Amino acid sequence: MPDLDAQPYQSAADAILRYLAQRPEAAETVEGVAKWWLARQRYDDSVRLVQQALDYLEKQGEVEKMSITDGQVLYRKKQFNASHFNDNQ
């Protein structure tokens, strides 16, 4: 049976440990940990999760990526070429 007392802070504890694993020299007050570390770690976690989701959707043929002039990559719904449909008829 899960430890119900650990649940409220377990997510924060995990995020703090991930943050410290990447920045072992970091030190901060309680307020700073909440404001900077947790916000940053949750942002980093979200970016990784979103990238995994987009990679999955690209492999499934649902989205495609396109590069823009500054080298950034954008994602959009997969655009189907009309000639692709004409070739199959």
PDB file of C-alpha atoms in Angstrom:
ATOM      1  CA  MET A   1       0.000   0.000   0.000  1.00  0.00           C
ATOM      2  CA  PRO A   2       1.458   3.424  -0.943  1.00  0.00           C
ATOM      3  CA  ASP A   3       2.640   5.781   1.777  1.00  0.00           C
ATOM      4  CA  LEU A   4      -0.060   8.479   1.689  1.00  0.00           C
ATOM      5  CA  ASP A   5       2.078  10.920   3.690  1.00  0.00           C
ATOM      6  CA  ALA A   6       4.787  10.898   0.991  1.00  0.00           C
ATOM      7  CA  GLN A   7       2.473  11.690  -1.929  1.00  0.00           C
ATOM      8  CA  PRO A   8       2.047  15.456  -1.452  1.00  0.00           C
ATOM      9  CA  TYR A   9       5.772  16.208  -1.610  1.00  0.00           C
ATOM     10  CA  GLN A  10       7.159  13.241  -3.552  1.00  0.00           C
ATOM     11  CA  SER A  11       6.783  14.947  -6.931  1.00  0.00           C
ATOM     12  CA  ALA A  12       8.616  18.040  -5.673  1.00  0.00           C
ATOM     13  CA  ALA A  13      11.345  15.893  -4.108  1.00  0.00           C
ATOM     14  CA  ASP A  14      11.846  14.033  -7.394  1.00  0.00           C
ATOM     15  CA  ALA A  15      12.061  17.312  -9.332  1.00  0.00           C
ATOM     16  CA  ILE A  16      14.593  18.731  -6.854  1.00  0.00           C
ATOM     17  CA  LEU A  17      16.773  15.633  -7.199  1.00  0.00           C
ATOM     18  CA  ARG A  18      16.648  15.841 -11.017  1.00  0.00           C
ATOM     19  CA  TYR A  19      17.592  19.530 -10.822  1.00  0.00           C
ATOM     20  CA  LEU A  20      20.517  18.810  -8.490  1.00  0.00           C
ATOM     21  CA  ALA A  21      21.724  15.931 -10.645  1.00  0.00           C
ATOM     22  CA  GLN A  22      22.179  18.437 -13.481  1.00  0.00           C
ATOM     23  CA  ARG A  23      23.524  21.226 -11.233  1.00  0.00           C
ATOM     24  CA  PRO A  24      25.332  19.614  -8.274  1.00  0.00           C
ATOM     25  CA  GLU A  25      26.826  22.910  -7.045  1.00  0.00           C
ATOM     26  CA  ALA A  26      23.427  24.670  -6.754  1.00  0.00           C
ATOM     27  CA  ALA A  27      22.319  26.141  -3.410  1.00  0.00           C
ATOM     28  CA  GLU A  28      19.134  28.111  -2.699  1.00  0.00           C
ATOM     29  CA  THR A  29      16.620  29.157  -0.057  1.00  0.00           C
ATOM     30  CA  VAL A  30      13.236  27.446   0.258  1.00  0.00           C
ATOM     31  CA  GLU A  31      11.658  30.303  -1.672  1.00  0.00           C
ATOM     32  CA  GLY A  32      14.352  30.120  -4.338  1.00  0.00           C
ATOM     33  CA  VAL A  33      13.948  26.370  -4.718  1.00  0.00           C
ATOM     34  CA  ALA A  34      10.213  26.832  -5.254  1.00  0.00           C
ATOM     35  CA  LYS A  35      10.595  29.813  -7.575  1.00  0.00           C
ATOM     36  CA  TRP A  36      13.661  28.818  -9.600  1.00  0.00           C
ATOM     37  CA  TRP A  37      14.546  25.151  -9.233  1.00  0.00           C
ATOM     38  CA  LEU A  38      11.100  23.595  -9.376  1.00  0.00           C
ATOM     39  CA  ALA A  39       9.829  25.910 -12.090  1.00  0.00           C
ATOM     40  CA  ARG A  40      12.954  25.290 -14.172  1.00  0.00           C
ATOM     41  CA  GLN A  41      12.955  21.522 -13.612  1.00  0.00           C
ATOM     42  CA  ARG A  42       9.273  21.204 -14.436  1.00  0.00           C
ATOM     43  CA  TYR A  43       9.835  23.291 -17.573  1.00  0.00           C
ATOM     44  CA  ASP A  44      12.760  21.042 -18.592  1.00  0.00           C
ATOM     45  CA  ASP A  45      10.655  17.936 -17.874  1.00  0.00           C
ATOM     46  CA  SER A  46       7.795  19.386 -19.944  1.00  0.00           C
ATOM     47  CA  VAL A  47      10.097  20.147 -22.876  1.00  0.00           C
ATOM     48  CA  ARG A  48      11.411  16.568 -22.831  1.00  0.00           C
ATOM     49  CA  LEU A  49       7.892  15.162 -22.625  1.00  0.00           C
ATOM     50  CA  VAL A  50       6.638  17.371 -25.456  1.00  0.00           C
ATOM     51  CA  GLN A  51       9.619  16.406 -27.627  1.00  0.00           C
ATOM     52  CA  GLN A  52       8.894  12.720 -27.029  1.00  0.00           C
ATOM     53  CA  ALA A  53       5.227  13.261 -27.906  1.00  0.00           C
ATOM     54  CA  LEU A  54       6.112  15.144 -31.105  1.00  0.00           C
ATOM     55  CA  ASP A  55       8.639  12.468 -32.121  1.00  0.00           C
ATOM     56  CA  TYR A  56       5.947   9.834 -31.607  1.00  0.00           C
ATOM     57  CA  LEU A  57       3.369  11.810 -33.608  1.00  0.00           C
ATOM     58  CA  GLU A  58       5.876  12.348 -36.401  1.00  0.00           C
ATOM     59  CA  LYS A  59       6.584   8.609 -36.583  1.00  0.00           C
ATOM     60  CA  GLN A  60       2.831   7.985 -36.696  1.00  0.00           C
ATOM     61  CA  GLY A  61       2.525  10.395 -39.639  1.00  0.00           C
ATOM     62  CA  GLU A  62       0.306  12.816 -37.729  1.00  0.00           C
ATOM     63  CA  VAL A  63       2.689  15.796 -37.622  1.00  0.00           C
ATOM     64  CA  GLU A  64       5.628  16.937 -39.680  1.00  0.00           C
ATOM     65  CA  LYS A  65       8.490  19.211 -38.825  1.00  0.00           C
ATOM     66  CA  MET A  66       9.786  22.057 -40.871  1.00  0.00           C
ATOM     67  CA  SER A  67      12.847  24.244 -40.444  1.00  0.00           C
ATOM     68  CA  ILE A  68      12.597  28.000 -40.560  1.00  0.00           C
ATOM     69  CA  THR A  69      15.321  30.431 -41.586  1.00  0.00           C
ATOM     70  CA  ASP A  70      16.870  30.824 -38.141  1.00  0.00           C
ATOM     71  CA  GLY A  71      17.314  27.055 -37.795  1.00  0.00           C
ATOM     72  CA  GLN A  72      14.419  26.502 -35.414  1.00  0.00           C
ATOM     73  CA  VAL A  73      12.124  23.563 -36.026  1.00  0.00           C
ATOM     74  CA  LEU A  74       8.363  23.987 -36.159  1.00  0.00           C
ATOM     75  CA  TYR A  75       5.792  21.221 -36.005  1.00  0.00           C
ATOM     76  CA  ARG A  76       2.455  21.186 -37.781  1.00  0.00           C
ATOM     77  CA  LYS A  77      -0.278  18.805 -38.822  1.00  0.00           C
ATOM     78  CA  LYS A  78       1.003  16.579 -41.611  1.00  0.00           C
ATOM     79  CA  GLN A  79       0.232  18.176 -44.957  1.00  0.00           C
ATOM     80  CA  PHE A  80      -0.750  15.734 -47.653  1.00  0.00           C
ATOM     81  CA  ASN A  81       0.364  16.412 -51.192  1.00  0.00           C
ATOM     82  CA  ALA A  82      -2.583  16.389 -53.632  1.00  0.00           C
ATOM     83  CA  SER A  83      -0.419  14.638 -56.221  1.00  0.00           C
ATOM     84  CA  HIS A  84       0.025  11.758 -53.762  1.00  0.00           C
ATOM     85  CA  PHE A  85      -3.708  11.087 -53.956  1.00  0.00           C
ATOM     86  CA  ASN A  86      -3.761  11.457 -57.751  1.00  0.00           C
ATOM     87  CA  ASP A  87      -0.922   8.932 -58.123  1.00  0.00           C
ATOM     88  CA  ASN A  88      -2.971   6.298 -56.263  1.00  0.00           C
ATOM     89  CA  GLN A  89      -5.997   6.612 -58.529  1.00  0.00           C
TER      90      GLN A  89
END
